[in-house]
Coordinates of C-alpha atoms in Angstrom, one line a residue:
X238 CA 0.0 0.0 0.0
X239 CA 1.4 3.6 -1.1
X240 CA 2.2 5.6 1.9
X241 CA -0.8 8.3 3.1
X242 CA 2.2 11.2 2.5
X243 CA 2.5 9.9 -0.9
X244 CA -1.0 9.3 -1.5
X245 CA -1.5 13.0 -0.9
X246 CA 1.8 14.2 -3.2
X247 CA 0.3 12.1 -5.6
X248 CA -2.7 14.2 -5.2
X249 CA -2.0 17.4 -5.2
X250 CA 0.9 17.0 -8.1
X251 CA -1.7 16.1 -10.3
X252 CA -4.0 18.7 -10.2
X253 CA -6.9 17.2 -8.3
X254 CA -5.9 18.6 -5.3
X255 CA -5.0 21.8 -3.2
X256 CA -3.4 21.4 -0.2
X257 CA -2.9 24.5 2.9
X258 CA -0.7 23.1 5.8
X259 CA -0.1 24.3 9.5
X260 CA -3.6 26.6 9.7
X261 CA -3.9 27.8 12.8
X262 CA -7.6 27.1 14.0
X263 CA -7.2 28.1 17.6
X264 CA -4.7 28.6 20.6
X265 CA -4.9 27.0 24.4
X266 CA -2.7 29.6 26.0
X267 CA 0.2 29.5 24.4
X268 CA 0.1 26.6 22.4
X269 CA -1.0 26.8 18.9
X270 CA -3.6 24.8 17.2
X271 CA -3.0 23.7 13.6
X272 CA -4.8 21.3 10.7
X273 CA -4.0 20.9 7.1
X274 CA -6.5 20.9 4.7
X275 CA -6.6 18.6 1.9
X276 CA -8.9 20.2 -0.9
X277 CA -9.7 18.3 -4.0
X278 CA -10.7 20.0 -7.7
X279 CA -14.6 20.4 -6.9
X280 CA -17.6 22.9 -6.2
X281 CA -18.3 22.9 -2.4
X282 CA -17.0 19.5 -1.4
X283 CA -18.6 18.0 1.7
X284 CA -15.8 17.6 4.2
X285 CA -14.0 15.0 6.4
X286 CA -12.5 15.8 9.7
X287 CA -9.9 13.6 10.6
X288 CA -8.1 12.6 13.2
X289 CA -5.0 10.5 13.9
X290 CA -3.9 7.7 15.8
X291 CA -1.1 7.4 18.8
X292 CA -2.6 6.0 22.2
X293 CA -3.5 9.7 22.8
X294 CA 0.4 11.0 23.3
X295 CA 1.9 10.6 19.9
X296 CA 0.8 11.3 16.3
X297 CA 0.3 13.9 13.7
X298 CA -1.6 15.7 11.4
X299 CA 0.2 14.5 8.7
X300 CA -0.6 10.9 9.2
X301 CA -3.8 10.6 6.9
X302 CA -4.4 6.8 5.7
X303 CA -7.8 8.1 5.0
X304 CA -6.4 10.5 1.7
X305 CA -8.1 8.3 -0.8
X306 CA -11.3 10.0 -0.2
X307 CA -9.7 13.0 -1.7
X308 CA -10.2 11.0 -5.0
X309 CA -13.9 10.3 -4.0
X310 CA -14.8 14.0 -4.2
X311 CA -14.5 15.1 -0.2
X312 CA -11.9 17.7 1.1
X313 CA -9.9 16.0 4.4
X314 CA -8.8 18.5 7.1
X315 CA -6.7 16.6 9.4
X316 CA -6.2 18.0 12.6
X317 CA -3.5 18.0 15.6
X318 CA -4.2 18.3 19.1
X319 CA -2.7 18.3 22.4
X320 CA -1.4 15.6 23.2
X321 CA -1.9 13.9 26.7
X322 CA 1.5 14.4 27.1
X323 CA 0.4 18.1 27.2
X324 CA -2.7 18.2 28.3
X325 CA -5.4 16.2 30.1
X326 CA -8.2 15.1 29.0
X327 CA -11.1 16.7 27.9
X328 CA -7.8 19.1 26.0
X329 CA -8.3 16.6 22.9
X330 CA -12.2 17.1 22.5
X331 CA -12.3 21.0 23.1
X332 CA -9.7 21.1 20.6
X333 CA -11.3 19.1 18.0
X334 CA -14.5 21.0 18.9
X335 CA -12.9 24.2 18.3
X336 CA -11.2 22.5 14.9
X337 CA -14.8 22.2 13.1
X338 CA -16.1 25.6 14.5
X339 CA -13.6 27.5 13.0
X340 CA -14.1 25.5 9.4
X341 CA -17.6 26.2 9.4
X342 CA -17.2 29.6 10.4
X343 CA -14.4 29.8 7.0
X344 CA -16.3 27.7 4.7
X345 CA -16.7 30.4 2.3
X346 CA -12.6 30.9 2.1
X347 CA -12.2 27.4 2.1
X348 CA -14.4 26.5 0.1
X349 CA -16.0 23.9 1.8
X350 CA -19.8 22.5 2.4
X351 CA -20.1 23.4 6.0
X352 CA -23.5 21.8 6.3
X353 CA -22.1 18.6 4.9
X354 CA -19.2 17.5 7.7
X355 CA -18.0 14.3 9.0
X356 CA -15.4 12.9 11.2
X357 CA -13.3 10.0 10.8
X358 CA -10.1 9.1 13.1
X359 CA -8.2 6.3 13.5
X360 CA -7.1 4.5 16.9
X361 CA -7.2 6.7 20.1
X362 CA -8.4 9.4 17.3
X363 CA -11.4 7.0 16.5
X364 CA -12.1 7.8 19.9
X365 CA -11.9 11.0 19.8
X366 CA -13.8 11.2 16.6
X367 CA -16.8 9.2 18.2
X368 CA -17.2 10.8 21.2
X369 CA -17.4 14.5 19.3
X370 CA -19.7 12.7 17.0
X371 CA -22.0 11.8 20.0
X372 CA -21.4 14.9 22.3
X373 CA -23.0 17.6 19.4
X374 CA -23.7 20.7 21.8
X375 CA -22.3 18.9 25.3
X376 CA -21.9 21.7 27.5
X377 CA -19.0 20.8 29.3
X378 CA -17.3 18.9 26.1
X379 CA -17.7 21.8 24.0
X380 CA -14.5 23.8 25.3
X381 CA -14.4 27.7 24.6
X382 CA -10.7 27.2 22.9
X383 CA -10.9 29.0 19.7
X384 CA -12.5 32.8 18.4
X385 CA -15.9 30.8 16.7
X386 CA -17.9 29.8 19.6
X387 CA -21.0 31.2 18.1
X388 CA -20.7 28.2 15.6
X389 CA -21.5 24.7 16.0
X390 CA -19.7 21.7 16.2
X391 CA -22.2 19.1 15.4
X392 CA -20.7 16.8 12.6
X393 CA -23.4 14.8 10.2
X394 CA -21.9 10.9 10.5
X395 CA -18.7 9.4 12.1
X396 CA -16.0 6.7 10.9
X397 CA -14.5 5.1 13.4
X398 CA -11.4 2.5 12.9
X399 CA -10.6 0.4 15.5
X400 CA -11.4 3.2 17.9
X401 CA -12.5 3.0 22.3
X402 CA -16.1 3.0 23.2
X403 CA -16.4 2.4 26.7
X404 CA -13.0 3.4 29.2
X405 CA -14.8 1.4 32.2
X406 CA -14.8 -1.6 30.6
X407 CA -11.8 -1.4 28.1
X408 CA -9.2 -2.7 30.8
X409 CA -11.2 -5.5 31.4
X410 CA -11.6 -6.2 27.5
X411 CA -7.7 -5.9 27.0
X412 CA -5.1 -8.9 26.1
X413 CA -2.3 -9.2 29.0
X414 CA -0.4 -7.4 26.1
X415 CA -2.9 -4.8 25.3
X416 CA -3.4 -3.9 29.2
X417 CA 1.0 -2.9 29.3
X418 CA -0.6 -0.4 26.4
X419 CA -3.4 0.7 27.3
X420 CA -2.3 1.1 31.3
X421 CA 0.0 3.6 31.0
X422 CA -1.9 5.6 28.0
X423 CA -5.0 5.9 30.2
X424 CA -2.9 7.2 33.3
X425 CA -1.8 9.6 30.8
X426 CA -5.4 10.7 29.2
X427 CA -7.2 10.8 33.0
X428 CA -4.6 11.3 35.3
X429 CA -5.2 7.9 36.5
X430 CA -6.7 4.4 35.7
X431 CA -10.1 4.9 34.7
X432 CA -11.3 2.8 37.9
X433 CA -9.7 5.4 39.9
X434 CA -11.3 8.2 37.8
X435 CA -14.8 6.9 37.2
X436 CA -16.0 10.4 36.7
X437 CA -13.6 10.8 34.0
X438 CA -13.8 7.6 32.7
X439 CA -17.2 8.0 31.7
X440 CA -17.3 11.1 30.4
X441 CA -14.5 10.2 28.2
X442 CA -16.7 7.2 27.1
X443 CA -19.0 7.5 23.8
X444 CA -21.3 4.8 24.7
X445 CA -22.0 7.0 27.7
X446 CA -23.4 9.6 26.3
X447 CA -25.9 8.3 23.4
X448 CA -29.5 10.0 22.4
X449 CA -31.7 9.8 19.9
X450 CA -30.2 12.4 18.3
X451 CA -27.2 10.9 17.6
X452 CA -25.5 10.9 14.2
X453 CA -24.7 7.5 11.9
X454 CA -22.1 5.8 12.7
X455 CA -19.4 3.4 11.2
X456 CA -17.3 0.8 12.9
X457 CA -14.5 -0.7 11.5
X458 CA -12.3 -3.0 13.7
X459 CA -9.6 -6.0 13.2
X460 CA -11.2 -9.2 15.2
X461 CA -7.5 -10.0 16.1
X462 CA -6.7 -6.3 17.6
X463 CA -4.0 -7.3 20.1
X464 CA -4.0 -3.5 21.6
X465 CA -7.9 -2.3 21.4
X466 CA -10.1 -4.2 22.4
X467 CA -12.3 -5.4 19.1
X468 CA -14.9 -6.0 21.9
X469 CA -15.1 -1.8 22.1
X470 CA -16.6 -1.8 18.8
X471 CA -19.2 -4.9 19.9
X472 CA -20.2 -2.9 22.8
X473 CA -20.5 0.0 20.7
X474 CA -22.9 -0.9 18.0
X475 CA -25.1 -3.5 20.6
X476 CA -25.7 0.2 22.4
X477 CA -26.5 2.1 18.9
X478 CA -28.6 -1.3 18.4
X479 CA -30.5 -0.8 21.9
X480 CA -31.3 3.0 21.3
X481 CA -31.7 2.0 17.3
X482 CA -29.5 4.8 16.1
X483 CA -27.7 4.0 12.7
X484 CA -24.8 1.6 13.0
X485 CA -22.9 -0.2 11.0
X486 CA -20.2 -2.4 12.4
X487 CA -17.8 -4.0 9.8
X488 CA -15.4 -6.8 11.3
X489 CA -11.8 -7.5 9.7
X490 CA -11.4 -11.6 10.0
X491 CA -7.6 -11.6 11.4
X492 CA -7.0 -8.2 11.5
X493 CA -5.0 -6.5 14.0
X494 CA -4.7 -2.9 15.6
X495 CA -4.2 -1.2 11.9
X496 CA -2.6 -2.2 8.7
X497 CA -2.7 -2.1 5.1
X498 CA -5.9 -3.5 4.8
X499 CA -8.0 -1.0 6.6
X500 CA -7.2 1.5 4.1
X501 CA -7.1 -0.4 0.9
X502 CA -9.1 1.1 -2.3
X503 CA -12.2 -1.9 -1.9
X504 CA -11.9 -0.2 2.4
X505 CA -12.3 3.5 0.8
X506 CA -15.0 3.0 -1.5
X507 CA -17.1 1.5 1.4
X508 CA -16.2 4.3 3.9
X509 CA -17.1 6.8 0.5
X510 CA -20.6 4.9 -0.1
X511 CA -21.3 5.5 3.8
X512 CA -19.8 8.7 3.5
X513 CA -22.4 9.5 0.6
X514 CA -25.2 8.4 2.1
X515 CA -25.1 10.8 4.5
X516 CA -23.5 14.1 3.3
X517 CA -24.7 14.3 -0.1

């Protein structure tokens, strides 16, 4: 599989795509807040928020396996964050938050649909992606980083890859190898294992905090995931099932945390159909 980097050189050398890097959306103090936004050759192009990978503490915005889509006719911004190596959570959900208000409130110079937005991310960003999928207008979620709090944040469908659902019950879910992974991220994230934040824990928990009102949703996990948990995603969409919100749940015989496969061509066109279905 090409690399995303190339993927998105491939793209933009060709004349199908336009590409500004290292916007600044926002600032927490003194830290500033970027994305990159990955524009293809269209009129108004719905568009994909997207969010990386790294157990919470690691990553970039320049990770985007997801680039393909470009090619399917939808603008990608992918967006950093802080870090929990910076900041606690909810840092990572304010920020994300403040990441969509500031593209709707520039959809005009960006030219981008800002009634037509979804999120995808990837790992710890799947996470992430879910739970501001699920939290549209959470009070206490919602942050006030960023100059655009008179806009919204709500987001039309979500794409989760082999993302958390539930940190209460993730431990218990987790390999002997997955728990040396996930142990020290969470003490990271909270401040503390989750049992020892249940507060925390569940606030940080998507499953936690669906309504009716809840966009459609896309799982994709690996049923071999040494590291998360492909049980998350079961718990997940039984929970979507229960409340009958939209949910699709797609399982990956053998697959693990990641890999070539999530993000082949046959992958893309599925997550573009889904995509489709609910921003066109």
């Amino acid at each position: 599989m090409r690399s995303a980097f190339f993927l998105l050189l491939l793209a933009c050398t060709s004349g199908w795509c336009d590409t500004q890097t290292d916007l600044e959306y926002a600032k927490a103090g003194d830290w500033s807040l970027k994305l990159d936004l990955h524009r293809p050759q269209a009129v108004n192009p719905p568009l994909i928020i997207y969010v990386h990978g790294g157990a919470w503490r690691a990553g970039s915005k320049s990770d985007v396996p997801v680039a393909e889509l470009l090619d399917h006719g939808f603008a990608i911004a992918s967006v950093d964050y802080r870090l929990s190596t910076q900041s606690r959570f909810p840092a990572q959900i304010h920020d994300i938050k403040a990441a969509i208000r500031f593209l709707r409130a520039n959809a005009a110079r960006f030219q981008v649909n800002s009634e037509k937005i979804a999120i995808i991310g990837s790992s710890a960003g799947g996470h992430l992606a879910a739970l501001v999928g699920v939290t549209n207008g959470h009070k206490e979620l919602e942050g006030t980083i960023g100059e655009n709090l008179d806009q919204s944040s709500d987001v039309s469908c979500i794409v989760s890859f082999y993302g958390a659902s539930n940190l209460q019950s993730i431990l218990g879910q987790s390999t002997e190898f997955g728990l040396t992974v996930r142990i020290p991220a969470l003490k990271l994230l909270l401040g503390e294992v989750p049992e020892q934040k249940p507060e925390l824990a569940k606030l940080a928990s998507p499953v936690a905090h669906l309504d009716k009102g809840d966009p459609p949703l896309l799982l994709i996990h690996g049923d071999a995931d040494p590291q998360m948990p492909v049980e998350q995603s079961r718990e997940f969409a039984k929970a979507c099932e229960a409340k009958k919100l939209p949910v699709t749940f797609i399982t990956m015989p053998g697959s693990k945390h990641g890999g070539v496969e999530f993000y082949a061509p046959e992958m893309m066109s599925l997550v573009a159909k889904f995509l489709g279905e609910h921003l066109r």
